[in-house]
Short mmCIF file of C-alpha atoms in Angstrom, two decimals:
data_model
loop_
_atom_site.label_atom_id
_atom_site.label_comp_id
_atom_site.label_asym_id
_atom_site.label_seq_id
_atom_site.Cartn_x
_atom_site.Cartn_y
_atom_site.Cartn_z
CA MET A 1 0.00 0.00 0.00
CA LYS A 2 1.25 3.51 -0.70
CA HIS A 3 1.26 6.36 1.77
CA GLN A 4 -0.16 9.77 0.78
CA GLY A 5 0.80 9.24 -2.84
CA GLN A 6 4.49 8.89 -2.00
CA ALA A 7 6.65 6.17 -3.47
CA VAL A 8 7.12 4.63 -0.02
CA GLU A 9 5.60 1.15 0.16
CA ILE A 10 4.20 0.21 3.55
CA GLU A 11 4.60 -3.47 4.25
CA LYS A 12 2.23 -5.16 6.65
CA SER A 13 5.12 -5.92 9.03
CA SER A 14 6.07 -2.23 9.16
CA MET A 15 2.66 -1.43 10.59
CA THR A 16 3.49 -3.03 13.95
CA GLY A 17 5.09 -1.34 16.90
CA GLN A 18 5.86 -1.50 20.58
CA CYS A 19 7.01 0.37 23.63
CA ALA A 20 10.65 0.27 24.80
CA CYS A 21 10.20 -2.65 27.22
CA GLY A 22 8.00 -4.70 24.89
CA HIS A 23 5.04 -4.91 27.30
CA VAL A 24 2.77 -3.24 24.72
CA ARG A 25 2.66 -4.43 21.11
CA TYR A 26 0.25 -2.89 18.64
CA ARG A 27 -0.51 -2.82 14.94
CA MET A 28 -2.10 -0.40 12.55
CA THR A 29 -4.55 -2.12 10.22
CA ALA A 30 -4.66 0.80 7.78
CA GLN A 31 -2.22 3.29 6.39
CA PRO A 32 -2.26 6.67 8.12
CA MET A 33 -4.49 9.42 6.81
CA ILE A 34 -1.49 11.74 7.07
CA VAL A 35 1.84 11.92 8.92
CA HIS A 36 2.70 15.12 10.80
CA CYS A 37 6.14 16.29 11.79
CA CYS A 38 5.24 18.72 14.57
CA HIS A 39 7.82 21.27 15.65
CA CYS A 40 5.71 23.00 18.34
CA ARG A 41 7.21 23.75 21.74
CA TYR A 42 4.75 21.44 23.49
CA CYS A 43 5.86 18.47 21.39
CA GLN A 44 9.48 19.42 21.97
CA ARG A 45 8.91 19.49 25.73
CA GLU A 46 6.79 16.31 25.85
CA THR A 47 9.25 14.25 23.82
CA GLY A 48 12.48 15.87 24.92
CA SER A 49 13.41 16.18 21.25
CA SER A 50 13.18 18.71 18.44
CA PHE A 51 9.95 17.42 16.93
CA VAL A 52 7.57 14.47 16.95
CA LEU A 53 6.29 12.33 14.07
CA ASN A 54 2.63 11.39 14.40
CA ALA A 55 0.74 9.09 12.02
CA LEU A 56 -2.96 9.97 12.16
CA VAL A 57 -5.14 6.88 11.89
CA GLU A 58 -8.64 5.93 12.98
CA ALA A 59 -8.66 4.61 16.57
CA ASP A 60 -10.43 1.42 15.52
CA ARG A 61 -7.60 0.72 13.07
CA VAL A 62 -4.97 0.56 15.82
CA GLU A 63 -5.17 -2.71 17.70
CA ILE A 64 -3.30 -3.71 20.85
CA ASP A 65 -1.87 -7.21 20.41
CA GLU A 66 -0.17 -7.46 23.82
CA GLY A 67 -0.32 -5.52 27.08
CA GLU A 68 -2.39 -2.48 27.86
CA VAL A 69 -1.90 1.29 27.83
CA GLU A 70 -2.67 3.99 30.35
CA GLY A 71 -3.77 7.52 29.54
CA ILE A 72 -2.07 10.60 30.89
CA ASP A 73 -3.76 13.99 30.38
CA THR A 74 -1.32 16.68 29.31
CA PRO A 75 -1.72 20.33 28.27
CA THR A 76 -1.44 21.68 24.73
CA SER A 77 -1.00 25.19 23.37
CA SER A 78 -4.69 25.22 22.37
CA GLY A 79 -5.68 24.79 26.00
CA ARG A 80 -7.85 21.78 25.13
CA GLY A 81 -5.21 19.21 26.09
CA GLN A 82 -4.45 15.73 24.89
CA ARG A 83 -4.50 12.26 26.37
CA ILE A 84 -1.19 10.48 25.79
CA MET A 85 -1.43 6.71 25.88
CA ARG A 86 1.67 5.19 27.46
CA CYS A 87 3.01 1.83 28.47
CA PRO A 88 2.32 1.51 32.20
CA ARG A 89 5.74 -0.11 32.74
CA CYS A 90 8.28 1.92 30.73
CA GLN A 91 6.05 5.00 30.21
CA VAL A 92 6.86 5.30 26.48
CA ALA A 93 4.22 7.35 24.64
CA LEU A 94 2.61 5.20 21.92
CA TRP A 95 -0.15 7.53 20.69
CA SER A 96 -2.26 10.51 21.66
CA HIS A 97 -5.86 11.60 21.44
CA TYR A 98 -6.29 15.36 21.08
CA ALA A 99 -9.30 16.98 22.73
CA TYR A 100 -11.25 18.04 19.65
CA GLY A 101 -14.59 17.05 21.11
CA ASP A 102 -15.69 13.49 20.41
CA ILE A 103 -13.64 13.34 17.19
CA GLY A 104 -10.48 13.34 19.33
CA LYS A 105 -11.33 9.89 20.66
CA LEU A 106 -11.74 8.56 17.13
CA ILE A 107 -8.24 9.46 15.84
CA ARG A 108 -4.96 8.18 17.20
CA PHE A 109 -1.81 10.17 16.65
CA VAL A 110 0.55 7.18 16.61
CA ARG A 111 4.17 7.98 17.47
CA VAL A 112 6.02 6.87 14.34
CA GLY A 113 9.18 6.22 16.35
CA THR A 114 7.45 3.34 18.15
CA LEU A 115 6.86 1.44 14.90
CA ASP A 116 9.07 -1.56 14.19
CA ASP A 117 9.96 0.14 10.89
CA PRO A 118 9.65 3.90 11.47
CA ASP A 119 11.44 4.57 8.17
CA ALA A 120 8.26 3.48 6.37
CA LEU A 121 6.35 6.62 7.37
CA PRO A 122 8.17 9.84 6.50
CA PRO A 123 6.29 13.06 7.23
CA ASP A 124 3.74 14.39 4.77
CA VAL A 125 3.72 17.83 6.39
CA HIS A 126 5.83 19.86 8.79
CA ILE A 127 3.67 21.89 11.14
CA PHE A 128 4.39 24.65 13.65
CA VAL A 129 7.70 25.39 11.96
CA GLU A 130 7.52 28.86 13.51
CA SER A 131 9.08 27.20 16.56
CA LYS A 132 11.30 24.59 14.92
CA GLN A 133 14.87 24.39 16.12
CA PRO A 134 17.02 26.59 13.86
CA TRP A 135 19.45 23.78 13.05
CA VAL A 136 16.69 21.43 11.82
CA GLU A 137 16.72 21.45 8.03
CA ILE A 138 13.49 20.60 6.25
CA PRO A 139 13.95 19.04 2.80
CA ASP A 140 13.28 21.17 -0.25
CA GLY A 141 9.80 20.62 -1.60
CA ALA A 142 8.35 19.50 1.74
CA ALA A 143 4.91 20.77 2.73
CA VAL A 144 5.62 23.33 5.46
CA PHE A 145 3.23 25.35 7.61
CA GLU A 146 4.11 28.08 10.09
CA ARG A 147 1.31 26.83 12.34
CA PHE A 148 -1.35 24.46 11.02
CA TYR A 149 -3.27 23.96 7.78
CA ARG A 150 -6.74 23.23 6.42
CA ALA A 151 -7.20 19.48 5.90
CA GLY A 152 -9.22 20.05 2.73
CA GLU A 153 -6.23 21.76 1.15
CA VAL A 154 -3.61 19.18 2.17
CA TRP A 155 -5.07 15.71 2.73
CA THR A 156 -5.64 13.27 -0.11
CA ARG A 157 -9.18 12.61 -1.31
CA ASP A 158 -9.15 9.16 0.32
CA SER A 159 -7.94 10.55 3.64
CA LEU A 160 -10.58 13.27 3.57
CA ALA A 161 -13.27 10.65 2.96
CA ARG A 162 -12.01 8.64 5.94
CA ARG A 163 -12.00 11.80 8.07
CA GLN A 164 -15.54 12.63 6.98
CA ALA A 165 -16.65 9.13 7.96
CA LEU A 166 -15.31 9.81 11.46
CA PHE A 167 -17.28 13.06 11.69
CA ALA A 168 -20.39 11.15 10.68
CA GLN A 169 -19.92 8.87 13.73
CA GLN A 170 -20.36 11.75 16.16
#
């Protein structure tokens, strides 16, 4: 399967992931709707790194094969917060749910770095580059946004249809 029209092939085995200690194993049963590289200060603080890669996928298309996760509520710049799902043993963040009303529970922002093959999901967009670290170089031709974007102007037709189906569930 192809991701966002890119030449990157996503193998079924690359859609599995785990925490650092291996207590939690999960798999994505669908390709992401989009992959964000977020450079906001909150992501920098939460991850202790310069950015985070999140693959947005429907919650019912991320299945836990082993273990369980626990949710930790954390603040965001919007003030609405997010619930970060972590391994209860090693505390690695596996995915988040952002507080966008009920739709937030329906989309998982899967941390690409927890995939067994994180190379399979490069970012489709770089967001909040207004606060990116000055030494981070974004490739020429990448989709870049100072803050955020309008999904209808960025997402593929298929991804928009999947998103619309989620809104219809509310």
